[in-house]
Amino acid sequence: METRDYSMLGESGRLAVETGLATAEWYHTQVPRKEMKALMQRADGPAIRDTIILFAGMMVFAVIGVALWPSLWSLPFWLAYGVLYGSAMDSRWHECSHGTAFKTRKYNDWLYQVASFCMIRNPVTWRWSHARHHTDTVIVGRDPEIAIMRPPVFFKLIANFFGIFDTIDGIKRMLLNASGRLTDEEATWIPEQEQPKAIRVARIWVVIYATTLALALAMGSILPLMVIGLPRLFGAWHHVMTGLLQHGGLADNVIDHRLNSRTVIMNPVSRFIYWNMNYHVEHHMFPMVPYHRLPELHDAIKHDLPAPNTSIADGFREMWPALRRQLRNENYFVKRDLPESAKPYREDFHVAAIAAE
Amino acid sequence: MAWIDAIATDDVDEEDLIRFDHDGKTYCIYRSPNDEFFCTDGLCTHEQVHLEEGLVMDYEIECPKHNAAFDYRTGEALRAPACVNLNTYPVKVEGDRVLIEI
């Protein structure tokens, strides 16, 4: 049985470079230049609107949560606040890292900094790691953001619905960076001239968390941590639920996003929290298209894509049994069917993965 | 260095770019919103992705893969993940032709 080495410095990564899977040219659907130019156009309006709604929602829920504290009646307000803090901020972090949320660059940068803090993801480190995720999507040993490694560890997957391992990792890395160091893996994808920025941000964050913790100790209450820090745990479930669907159970080591990514039709509330990243094949194929134009992009290229999953539940019905099967055979994956109107897969690149089905 | 007849002025829209290949190298020729022409190397300095499908906004070109941005007048890298500037090349317009010096 094949064993995958997910380390950025390991054997699988070396093989990916050797076989040409790393930094390869990926399939993308042909879209006329004029149409694509129109889809890529930036605007401030949609993201300003959504950001006002997001921060207003957070403020209202937190104020009511604090006012009702410690009564159990405060619980639903903390849960709502937590989802906006621990899940909506994940998608804001993501879209702003691409620089596509707003037309005005400084707006992207501001929201990116806030969202990175909420998610405990160093804004410098993760900008580079996400660039690598787009270069080498689900290429084992190259992509540092593979959420479900094979064989899956269900205990970890489920624990992460409460942000447990991600938060521990985020805090460990924050403390390491604040001490002036990077992990060996971080050093492989962050250029040297950018590394001091990662360390400076980590030090600022340590001060904020230390202040919050000191306030909690002085008050003899966890209330300050309910506002800053703990929502990263109890609000994580939505971004984990939607995030696992992005690539879970699908092919790895292929260079066609139609094979390794999943588009899921979702309800409007989840789409607001997730900022339309349910159109995930489309996003990976054309990362320049802002989140608010992805539904149009989907309509423009759906003739060339596998049929989307019809709901979050439908996505899980497809993914979860595949993950269970990967416990017994880590080479198993769900091969997505393309419509007749689609251009074929580059079978020459995919033959190894398909043969393993 | 020699002046090469590269494209017709009408080959590229305002605030857009076109790819131009010559002698085994690849370039991008830009037409600004003010009807000026510029030329840079064709590949992003971050991971050598071609810029031909990128987005031109005012005087910036954004890489289609990782959204690195450059000022195409000077080649200056404006946004990570690009840290290295693009090479630029002199351009002149003669009649309806765009020439680049490479």
Tab-separated table of C-alpha atoms in Angstrom:
chain	number	residue	atom	x	y	z
A	1	MET	CA	0.000	0.000	0.000
A	2	GLU	CA	1.193	3.484	-0.929
A	3	THR	CA	2.055	5.770	1.953
A	4	ARG	CA	1.816	9.478	1.458
A	5	ASP	CA	4.330	11.811	3.036
A	6	TYR	CA	2.601	15.128	3.633
A	7	SER	CA	5.695	16.871	4.963
A	8	MET	CA	6.869	19.753	2.782
A	9	LEU	CA	10.380	18.379	3.058
A	10	GLY	CA	9.632	14.699	2.426
A	11	GLU	CA	9.739	12.015	-0.241
A	12	SER	CA	6.333	12.730	-1.837
A	13	GLY	CA	7.237	16.354	-2.394
A	14	ARG	CA	10.544	15.363	-3.945
A	15	LEU	CA	8.763	12.912	-6.270
A	16	ALA	CA	6.201	15.562	-7.250
A	17	VAL	CA	9.029	17.821	-8.368
A	18	GLU	CA	10.735	14.965	-10.205
A	19	THR	CA	7.597	13.852	-12.088
A	20	GLY	CA	6.505	17.359	-13.062
A	21	LEU	CA	3.434	17.444	-10.805
A	22	ALA	CA	4.853	20.426	-8.919
A	23	THR	CA	4.281	23.896	-10.434
A	24	ALA	CA	2.604	22.207	-13.403
A	25	GLU	CA	0.317	23.816	-15.957
A	26	TRP	CA	-3.294	23.138	-14.921
A	27	TYR	CA	-6.362	22.571	-17.012
A	28	HIS	CA	-8.753	25.466	-17.261
A	29	THR	CA	-11.934	25.972	-19.219
A	30	GLN	CA	-11.667	28.338	-22.172
A	31	VAL	CA	-13.498	31.600	-21.516
A	32	PRO	CA	-13.362	34.448	-24.069
A	33	ARG	CA	-10.983	37.181	-22.904
A	34	LYS	CA	-13.652	39.898	-22.906
A	35	GLU	CA	-15.983	37.777	-20.768
A	36	MET	CA	-13.211	36.867	-18.334
A	37	LYS	CA	-12.065	40.480	-18.107
A	38	ALA	CA	-15.581	41.497	-17.142
A	39	LEU	CA	-15.775	38.739	-14.505
A	40	MET	CA	-12.422	39.734	-13.006
A	41	GLN	CA	-13.376	43.399	-12.536
A	42	ARG	CA	-13.038	44.556	-8.935
A	43	ALA	CA	-15.575	46.536	-6.926
A	44	ASP	CA	-15.670	47.847	-3.363
A	45	GLY	CA	-19.456	47.880	-2.972
A	46	PRO	CA	-20.325	44.212	-2.312
A	47	ALA	CA	-17.509	43.651	0.187
A	48	ILE	CA	-18.169	46.939	2.028
A	49	ARG	CA	-21.820	45.927	2.368
A	50	ASP	CA	-20.913	42.427	3.590
A	51	THR	CA	-18.260	43.737	5.984
A	52	ILE	CA	-20.677	46.221	7.556
A	53	ILE	CA	-23.204	43.400	8.035
A	54	LEU	CA	-20.488	41.151	9.482
A	55	PHE	CA	-19.098	43.627	12.007
A	56	ALA	CA	-22.532	44.965	12.938
A	57	GLY	CA	-23.689	41.388	13.535
A	58	MET	CA	-20.650	40.613	15.660
A	59	MET	CA	-21.121	43.760	17.719
A	60	VAL	CA	-24.821	43.166	18.341
A	61	PHE	CA	-24.365	39.498	19.295
A	62	ALA	CA	-21.378	40.258	21.549
A	63	VAL	CA	-23.123	43.142	23.326
A	64	ILE	CA	-26.204	41.003	24.022
A	65	GLY	CA	-23.964	38.075	25.029
A	66	VAL	CA	-22.108	40.253	27.519
A	67	ALA	CA	-25.335	41.828	28.813
A	68	LEU	CA	-26.914	38.412	29.478
A	69	TRP	CA	-23.705	36.847	30.844
A	70	PRO	CA	-23.509	34.432	32.704
A	71	SER	CA	-27.122	33.405	32.089
A	72	LEU	CA	-27.735	30.504	29.720
A	73	TRP	CA	-29.851	32.942	27.695
A	74	SER	CA	-26.581	34.422	26.432
A	75	LEU	CA	-25.643	31.099	24.779
A	76	PRO	CA	-27.369	31.523	21.390
A	77	PHE	CA	-25.845	34.981	21.019
A	78	TRP	CA	-22.365	33.640	21.747
A	79	LEU	CA	-22.927	30.837	19.238
A	80	ALA	CA	-23.943	33.345	16.564
A	81	TYR	CA	-20.993	35.610	17.447
A	82	GLY	CA	-18.695	32.584	17.374
A	83	VAL	CA	-19.711	31.560	13.849
A	84	LEU	CA	-19.019	35.066	12.562
A	85	TYR	CA	-15.675	35.193	14.418
A	86	GLY	CA	-14.470	31.629	13.933
A	87	SER	CA	-15.944	30.832	10.495
A	88	ALA	CA	-16.900	33.963	8.525
A	89	MET	CA	-13.431	35.326	9.291
A	90	ASP	CA	-11.932	32.238	7.642
A	91	SER	CA	-13.518	33.136	4.312
A	92	ARG	CA	-12.608	36.829	4.743
A	93	TRP	CA	-9.035	35.812	5.437
A	94	HIS	CA	-9.106	33.701	2.294
A	95	GLU	CA	-10.662	36.195	-0.118
A	96	CYS	CA	-8.550	39.097	1.121
A	97	SER	CA	-5.387	37.010	0.816
A	98	HIS	CA	-6.194	36.889	-2.893
A	99	GLY	CA	-6.756	40.644	-2.907
A	100	THR	CA	-10.052	40.173	-4.711
A	101	ALA	CA	-12.632	41.121	-2.070
A	102	PHE	CA	-12.310	44.890	-2.535
A	103	LYS	CA	-11.077	47.020	-5.392
A	104	THR	CA	-9.159	49.243	-2.953
A	105	ARG	CA	-6.024	47.413	-1.875
A	106	LYS	CA	-5.847	48.892	1.630
A	107	TYR	CA	-9.378	47.656	2.407
A	108	ASN	CA	-8.283	44.127	1.476
A	109	ASP	CA	-5.221	44.504	3.660
A	110	TRP	CA	-7.167	45.796	6.693
A	111	LEU	CA	-9.745	43.044	6.646
A	112	TYR	CA	-7.010	40.492	5.959
A	113	GLN	CA	-5.165	41.539	9.133
A	114	VAL	CA	-8.313	41.382	11.297
A	115	ALA	CA	-9.416	38.032	9.874
A	116	SER	CA	-5.917	36.546	10.242
A	117	PHE	CA	-5.916	37.550	13.918
A	118	CYS	CA	-9.323	35.965	14.546
A	119	MET	CA	-8.246	32.726	12.841
A	120	ILE	CA	-4.781	32.740	14.522
A	121	ARG	CA	-3.114	32.450	11.134
A	122	ASN	CA	-0.020	34.542	10.675
A	123	PRO	CA	-0.915	36.848	7.764
A	124	VAL	CA	2.555	36.615	6.248
A	125	THR	CA	3.060	32.864	6.635
A	126	TRP	CA	-0.382	31.980	5.407
A	127	ARG	CA	-0.290	34.286	2.388
A	128	TRP	CA	2.636	32.236	1.139
A	129	SER	CA	1.203	28.900	2.139
A	130	HIS	CA	-2.019	29.720	0.313
A	131	ALA	CA	-0.079	30.707	-2.806
A	132	ARG	CA	1.490	27.252	-2.692
A	133	HIS	CA	-1.987	25.702	-2.237
A	134	HIS	CA	-2.995	27.336	-5.520
A	135	THR	CA	0.192	26.341	-7.334
A	136	ASP	CA	0.087	22.722	-6.219
A	137	THR	CA	-3.499	22.056	-5.153
A	138	VAL	CA	-3.691	18.706	-3.315
A	139	ILE	CA	-0.281	17.635	-4.606
A	140	VAL	CA	1.048	15.541	-1.736
A	141	GLY	CA	4.229	16.958	-0.218
A	142	ARG	CA	3.751	20.298	-1.954
A	143	ASP	CA	0.385	21.640	-0.792
A	144	PRO	CA	0.639	22.751	2.870
A	145	GLU	CA	-3.149	23.194	3.192
A	146	ILE	CA	-4.428	19.658	2.634
A	147	ALA	CA	-7.209	19.415	5.225
A	148	ILE	CA	-7.807	15.668	4.999
A	149	MET	CA	-4.683	13.597	4.702
A	150	ARG	CA	-4.876	9.917	3.761
A	151	PRO	CA	-5.652	7.775	5.576
A	152	PRO	CA	-7.967	10.201	7.377
A	153	VAL	CA	-7.691	10.609	11.138
A	154	PHE	CA	-11.353	10.978	12.103
A	155	PHE	CA	-10.603	11.981	15.660
A	156	LYS	CA	-8.660	14.998	14.384
A	157	LEU	CA	-11.269	15.868	11.764
A	158	ILE	CA	-14.053	15.867	14.332
A	159	ALA	CA	-11.983	17.718	16.938
A	160	ASN	CA	-11.352	20.429	14.382
A	161	PHE	CA	-15.089	21.155	14.148
A	162	PHE	CA	-14.253	22.813	17.479
A	163	GLY	CA	-11.011	24.257	16.127
A	164	ILE	CA	-8.952	22.300	18.625
A	165	PHE	CA	-5.922	21.177	16.625
A	166	ASP	CA	-5.910	24.248	14.374
A	167	THR	CA	-5.948	26.534	17.415
A	168	ILE	CA	-3.212	24.625	19.212
A	169	ASP	CA	-1.113	24.740	16.043
A	170	GLY	CA	-1.862	28.460	15.602
A	171	ILE	CA	-0.851	29.294	19.168
A	172	LYS	CA	2.310	27.168	18.998
A	173	ARG	CA	3.366	28.838	15.769
A	174	MET	CA	2.488	32.297	17.110
A	175	LEU	CA	4.695	31.762	20.158
A	176	LEU	CA	7.510	30.316	18.059
A	177	ASN	CA	7.333	33.222	15.591
A	178	ALA	CA	7.155	35.733	18.451
A	179	SER	CA	10.404	34.261	19.768
A	180	GLY	CA	11.980	35.239	16.452
A	181	ARG	CA	11.938	31.844	14.771
A	182	LEU	CA	10.043	30.067	11.966
A	183	THR	CA	9.421	26.361	11.510
A	184	ASP	CA	11.643	24.653	8.914
A	185	GLU	CA	8.604	24.236	6.664
A	186	GLU	CA	7.587	27.891	6.921
A	187	ALA	CA	11.100	28.835	5.915
A	188	THR	CA	10.666	26.832	2.665
A	189	TRP	CA	7.853	29.012	1.359
A	190	ILE	CA	8.357	32.440	2.964
A	191	PRO	CA	11.039	34.490	1.178
A	192	GLU	CA	13.768	35.722	3.517
A	193	GLN	CA	12.881	39.393	3.139
A	194	GLU	CA	9.303	38.663	4.299
A	195	GLN	CA	10.229	36.647	7.389
A	196	PRO	CA	10.734	39.616	9.781
A	197	LYS	CA	7.138	40.703	9.032
A	198	ALA	CA	5.819	37.317	10.206
A	199	ILE	CA	7.733	37.701	13.463
A	200	ARG	CA	6.533	41.269	14.068
A	201	VAL	CA	2.864	40.327	13.649
A	202	ALA	CA	3.240	37.350	16.009
A	203	ARG	CA	4.685	39.644	18.699
A	204	ILE	CA	1.774	42.085	18.398
A	205	TRP	CA	-0.696	39.218	18.723
A	206	VAL	CA	1.033	37.847	21.814
A	207	VAL	CA	0.587	41.256	23.457
A	208	ILE	CA	-3.150	41.307	22.582
A	209	TYR	CA	-3.749	37.773	23.874
A	210	ALA	CA	-1.698	38.394	27.008
A	211	THR	CA	-3.719	41.539	27.725
A	212	THR	CA	-7.000	39.656	27.222
A	213	LEU	CA	-5.825	36.841	29.484
A	214	ALA	CA	-4.690	39.302	32.159
A	215	LEU	CA	-8.074	41.022	32.034
A	216	ALA	CA	-9.832	37.656	32.429
A	217	LEU	CA	-7.669	36.842	35.455
A	218	ALA	CA	-8.265	40.277	36.973
A	219	MET	CA	-12.035	39.923	36.489
A	220	GLY	CA	-12.035	36.302	37.634
A	221	SER	CA	-14.160	35.535	34.567
A	222	ILE	CA	-13.694	34.048	31.093
A	223	LEU	CA	-15.874	36.807	29.647
A	224	PRO	CA	-12.968	38.679	27.924
A	225	LEU	CA	-11.951	35.374	26.308
A	226	MET	CA	-15.513	34.859	25.069
A	227	VAL	CA	-14.988	38.019	23.007
A	228	ILE	CA	-11.370	37.383	21.929
A	229	GLY	CA	-9.919	33.904	21.513
A	230	LEU	CA	-12.500	31.288	22.489
A	231	PRO	CA	-14.835	31.966	19.509
A	232	ARG	CA	-12.004	30.541	17.363
A	233	LEU	CA	-12.971	27.241	18.992
A	234	PHE	CA	-16.731	27.278	19.427
A	235	GLY	CA	-17.374	29.101	16.138
A	236	ALA	CA	-15.141	26.987	13.920
A	237	TRP	CA	-17.665	24.318	12.990
A	238	HIS	CA	-19.134	26.096	9.961
A	239	HIS	CA	-15.830	26.798	8.231
A	240	VAL	CA	-14.664	23.237	8.910
A	241	MET	CA	-17.958	21.818	7.611
A	242	THR	CA	-17.702	23.779	4.365
A	243	GLY	CA	-13.912	23.589	4.141
A	244	LEU	CA	-13.720	19.791	4.296
A	245	LEU	CA	-15.993	19.640	1.260
A	246	GLN	CA	-13.545	21.650	-0.846
A	247	HIS	CA	-11.311	18.695	-1.692
A	248	GLY	CA	-12.282	15.877	0.703
A	249	GLY	CA	-12.544	12.375	-0.781
A	250	LEU	CA	-11.515	13.533	-4.260
A	251	ALA	CA	-8.360	12.786	-6.253
A	252	ASP	CA	-4.911	13.925	-5.190
A	253	ASN	CA	-1.815	14.387	-7.353
A	254	VAL	CA	-3.792	15.480	-10.422
A	255	ILE	CA	-3.575	18.782	-12.276
A	256	ASP	CA	-7.229	19.352	-13.101
A	257	HIS	CA	-9.334	21.133	-10.489
A	258	ARG	CA	-12.445	19.399	-11.810
A	259	LEU	CA	-10.977	16.189	-10.359
A	260	ASN	CA	-9.747	17.398	-6.993
A	261	SER	CA	-12.193	20.161	-6.008
A	262	ARG	CA	-15.899	20.217	-5.257
A	263	THR	CA	-18.550	22.824	-6.040
A	264	VAL	CA	-21.554	22.634	-3.724
A	265	ILE	CA	-24.805	24.574	-4.065
A	266	MET	CA	-25.526	26.086	-0.636
A	267	ASN	CA	-28.120	28.049	1.262
A	268	PRO	CA	-27.725	31.854	1.312
A	269	VAL	CA	-26.697	32.050	4.985
A	270	SER	CA	-23.850	29.593	4.492
A	271	ARG	CA	-22.855	31.421	1.316
A	272	PHE	CA	-22.633	34.684	3.260
A	273	ILE	CA	-20.486	33.065	5.956
A	274	TYR	CA	-18.399	31.245	3.346
A	275	TRP	CA	-18.273	34.158	0.878
A	276	ASN	CA	-19.258	31.986	-2.089
A	277	MET	CA	-16.298	29.621	-1.776
A	278	ASN	CA	-18.808	26.834	-2.352
A	279	TYR	CA	-17.963	27.537	-6.024
A	280	HIS	CA	-14.646	25.933	-5.358
A	281	VAL	CA	-13.733	24.449	-8.732
A	282	GLU	CA	-14.438	27.827	-10.284
A	283	HIS	CA	-12.341	29.619	-7.658
A	284	HIS	CA	-9.332	27.371	-8.197
A	285	MET	CA	-9.558	27.578	-11.969
A	286	PHE	CA	-9.851	31.371	-11.954
A	287	PRO	CA	-8.643	32.783	-8.613
A	288	MET	CA	-8.772	36.328	-10.032
A	289	VAL	CA	-12.570	36.342	-10.061
A	290	PRO	CA	-13.967	38.069	-6.934
A	291	TYR	CA	-16.270	36.100	-4.666
A	292	HIS	CA	-19.330	38.093	-5.680
A	293	ARG	CA	-18.898	37.169	-9.366
A	294	LEU	CA	-18.446	33.420	-8.797
A	295	PRO	CA	-22.106	32.548	-9.420
A	296	GLU	CA	-21.793	34.174	-12.856
A	297	LEU	CA	-18.537	32.352	-13.514
A	298	HIS	CA	-20.252	29.099	-12.531
A	299	ASP	CA	-22.974	29.742	-15.125
A	300	ALA	CA	-20.359	30.554	-17.764
A	301	ILE	CA	-18.338	27.340	-17.376
A	302	LYS	CA	-20.669	24.755	-15.871
A	303	HIS	CA	-20.890	22.942	-19.230
A	304	ASP	CA	-17.257	21.931	-18.643
A	305	LEU	CA	-17.501	20.971	-14.967
A	306	PRO	CA	-18.849	17.995	-13.029
A	307	ALA	CA	-22.390	18.521	-11.753
A	308	PRO	CA	-22.183	20.353	-8.418
A	309	ASN	CA	-23.350	18.719	-5.213
A	310	THR	CA	-26.840	19.951	-4.496
A	311	SER	CA	-26.414	20.776	-0.788
A	312	ILE	CA	-23.988	20.524	2.124
A	313	ALA	CA	-25.689	17.269	3.148
A	314	ASP	CA	-25.346	15.920	-0.396
A	315	GLY	CA	-21.641	16.779	-0.330
A	316	PHE	CA	-21.152	14.929	2.956
A	317	ARG	CA	-23.114	11.932	1.664
A	318	GLU	CA	-20.559	11.701	-1.136
A	319	MET	CA	-17.440	12.543	0.895
A	320	TRP	CA	-17.869	10.761	4.229
A	321	PRO	CA	-18.142	7.160	2.889
A	322	ALA	CA	-15.128	7.847	0.664
A	323	LEU	CA	-13.115	8.951	3.691
A	324	ARG	CA	-14.170	5.825	5.576
A	325	ARG	CA	-13.059	3.717	2.620
A	326	GLN	CA	-9.701	5.496	2.618
A	327	LEU	CA	-9.114	4.050	6.093
A	328	ARG	CA	-8.820	0.637	4.437
A	329	ASN	CA	-7.338	1.783	1.127
A	330	GLU	CA	-5.765	5.194	1.090
A	331	ASN	CA	-5.611	5.156	-2.718
A	332	TYR	CA	-9.409	5.222	-3.009
A	333	PHE	CA	-11.069	8.441	-4.147
A	334	VAL	CA	-14.294	9.659	-5.752
A	335	LYS	CA	-13.789	10.173	-9.465
A	336	ARG	CA	-16.098	12.903	-10.647
A	337	ASP	CA	-18.050	12.470	-13.880
A	338	LEU	CA	-17.862	15.210	-16.465
A	339	PRO	CA	-20.812	16.180	-18.650
A	340	GLU	CA	-20.704	15.223	-22.327
A	341	SER	CA	-20.091	18.850	-23.249
A	342	ALA	CA	-16.881	18.954	-21.179
A	343	LYS	CA	-13.364	18.715	-22.509
A	344	PRO	CA	-11.740	15.476	-21.331
A	345	TYR	CA	-9.324	15.072	-18.484
A	346	ARG	CA	-5.640	15.033	-19.354
A	347	GLU	CA	-5.575	11.278	-18.852
A	348	ASP	CA	-1.824	11.145	-19.297
A	349	PHE	CA	-1.444	13.107	-16.073
A	350	HIS	CA	-4.209	11.298	-14.272
A	351	VAL	CA	-3.545	7.739	-15.210
A	352	ALA	CA	-1.748	6.884	-11.997
A	353	ALA	CA	-4.546	8.251	-9.830
A	354	ILE	CA	-7.332	6.695	-11.896
A	355	ALA	CA	-5.642	3.317	-11.996
A	356	ALA	CA	-5.728	3.303	-8.226
A	357	GLU	CA	-9.517	3.583	-8.078
B	1	MET	CA	19.174	45.645	-28.781
B	2	ALA	CA	16.955	46.208	-31.801
B	3	TRP	CA	13.504	47.621	-32.445
B	4	ILE	CA	11.064	44.860	-33.301
B	5	ASP	CA	7.742	45.450	-35.041
B	6	ALA	CA	5.515	43.647	-32.533
B	7	ILE	CA	1.780	44.344	-32.920
B	8	ALA	CA	-0.762	46.683	-34.450
B	9	THR	CA	-2.175	49.312	-32.078
B	10	ASP	CA	-5.641	47.826	-32.572
B	11	ASP	CA	-4.510	44.360	-31.494
B	12	VAL	CA	-5.008	45.271	-27.853
B	13	ASP	CA	-7.854	47.118	-26.115
B	14	GLU	CA	-7.307	50.025	-23.767
B	15	GLU	CA	-6.536	48.858	-20.198
B	16	ASP	CA	-5.544	45.420	-21.447
B	17	LEU	CA	-2.538	43.460	-22.630
B	18	ILE	CA	-1.474	41.057	-25.333
B	19	ARG	CA	1.175	38.368	-25.388
B	20	PHE	CA	4.058	38.714	-27.836
B	21	ASP	CA	6.601	35.945	-28.420
B	22	HIS	CA	9.929	36.594	-30.138
B	23	ASP	CA	13.161	34.683	-30.502
B	24	GLY	CA	12.308	32.114	-27.842
B	25	LYS	CA	11.251	34.728	-25.266
B	26	THR	CA	7.810	35.849	-24.248
B	27	TYR	CA	6.604	39.389	-23.480
B	28	CYS	CA	3.439	41.284	-22.609
B	29	ILE	CA	2.511	44.518	-24.362
B	30	TYR	CA	0.088	46.760	-22.474
B	31	ARG	CA	-2.211	49.539	-23.622
B	32	SER	CA	-2.966	51.890	-20.736
B	33	PRO	CA	-6.309	53.634	-20.058
B	34	ASN	CA	-4.623	56.743	-21.513
B	35	ASP	CA	-3.725	55.004	-24.776
B	36	GLU	CA	-0.010	54.582	-23.971
B	37	PHE	CA	1.894	51.376	-24.712
B	38	PHE	CA	4.329	49.513	-22.436
B	39	CYS	CA	6.177	46.208	-22.529
B	40	THR	CA	7.377	43.804	-19.851
B	41	ASP	CA	8.585	40.231	-19.622
B	42	GLY	CA	5.679	37.830	-20.087
B	43	LEU	CA	6.189	35.670	-17.017
B	44	CYS	CA	5.441	36.568	-13.400
B	45	THR	CA	8.626	36.707	-11.316
B	46	HIS	CA	6.971	34.662	-8.550
B	47	GLU	CA	6.392	31.319	-10.254
B	48	GLN	CA	6.843	31.978	-13.964
B	49	VAL	CA	3.111	31.950	-14.710
B	50	HIS	CA	2.281	33.833	-17.924
B	51	LEU	CA	0.657	37.200	-17.324
B	52	GLU	CA	-1.337	37.156	-20.567
B	53	GLU	CA	-4.537	36.143	-18.764
B	54	GLY	CA	-4.022	38.586	-15.908
B	55	LEU	CA	-6.059	41.639	-15.059
B	56	VAL	CA	-4.933	45.135	-16.097
B	57	MET	CA	-6.219	47.822	-13.743
B	58	ASP	CA	-5.006	51.360	-14.431
B	59	TYR	CA	-1.212	50.911	-14.521
B	60	GLU	CA	-1.091	47.556	-12.756
B	61	ILE	CA	-1.007	44.002	-14.033
B	62	GLU	CA	-2.173	41.274	-11.687
B	63	CYS	CA	-0.947	37.718	-12.146
B	64	PRO	CA	-3.809	35.295	-12.879
B	65	LYS	CA	-2.465	32.566	-10.583
B	66	HIS	CA	-1.563	34.183	-7.258
B	67	ASN	CA	-2.667	37.801	-7.697
B	68	ALA	CA	0.824	39.258	-7.485
B	69	ALA	CA	0.706	42.810	-8.880
B	70	PHE	CA	3.232	44.885	-10.833
B	71	ASP	CA	3.362	48.437	-12.150
B	72	TYR	CA	3.811	47.670	-15.836
B	73	ARG	CA	5.372	51.083	-16.500
B	74	THR	CA	8.334	50.399	-14.221
B	75	GLY	CA	8.032	46.654	-13.570
B	76	GLU	CA	7.936	47.305	-9.807
B	77	ALA	CA	6.467	44.421	-7.769
B	78	LEU	CA	3.574	45.936	-5.790
B	79	ARG	CA	1.976	42.974	-4.070
B	80	ALA	CA	3.130	39.641	-2.637
B	81	PRO	CA	3.758	36.892	-3.510
B	82	ALA	CA	5.955	38.675	-6.066
B	83	CYS	CA	9.078	40.235	-4.540
B	84	VAL	CA	11.187	40.608	-7.701
B	85	ASN	CA	10.471	43.344	-10.265
B	86	LEU	CA	9.529	42.575	-13.879
B	87	ASN	CA	11.926	43.601	-16.663
B	88	THR	CA	10.529	46.369	-18.856
B	89	TYR	CA	11.418	47.297	-22.427
B	90	PRO	CA	11.236	50.561	-24.410
B	91	VAL	CA	8.202	50.922	-26.666
B	92	LYS	CA	7.382	53.325	-29.504
B	93	VAL	CA	4.399	53.718	-31.793
B	94	GLU	CA	4.922	54.348	-35.509
B	95	GLY	CA	1.685	54.880	-37.375
B	96	ASP	CA	-0.545	51.991	-36.383
B	97	ARG	CA	2.354	49.740	-35.325
B	98	VAL	CA	3.833	49.150	-31.871
B	99	LEU	CA	7.585	48.519	-31.749
B	100	ILE	CA	9.543	47.213	-28.785
B	101	GLU	CA	13.277	47.394	-28.220
B	102	ILE	CA	14.616	44.031	-27.074
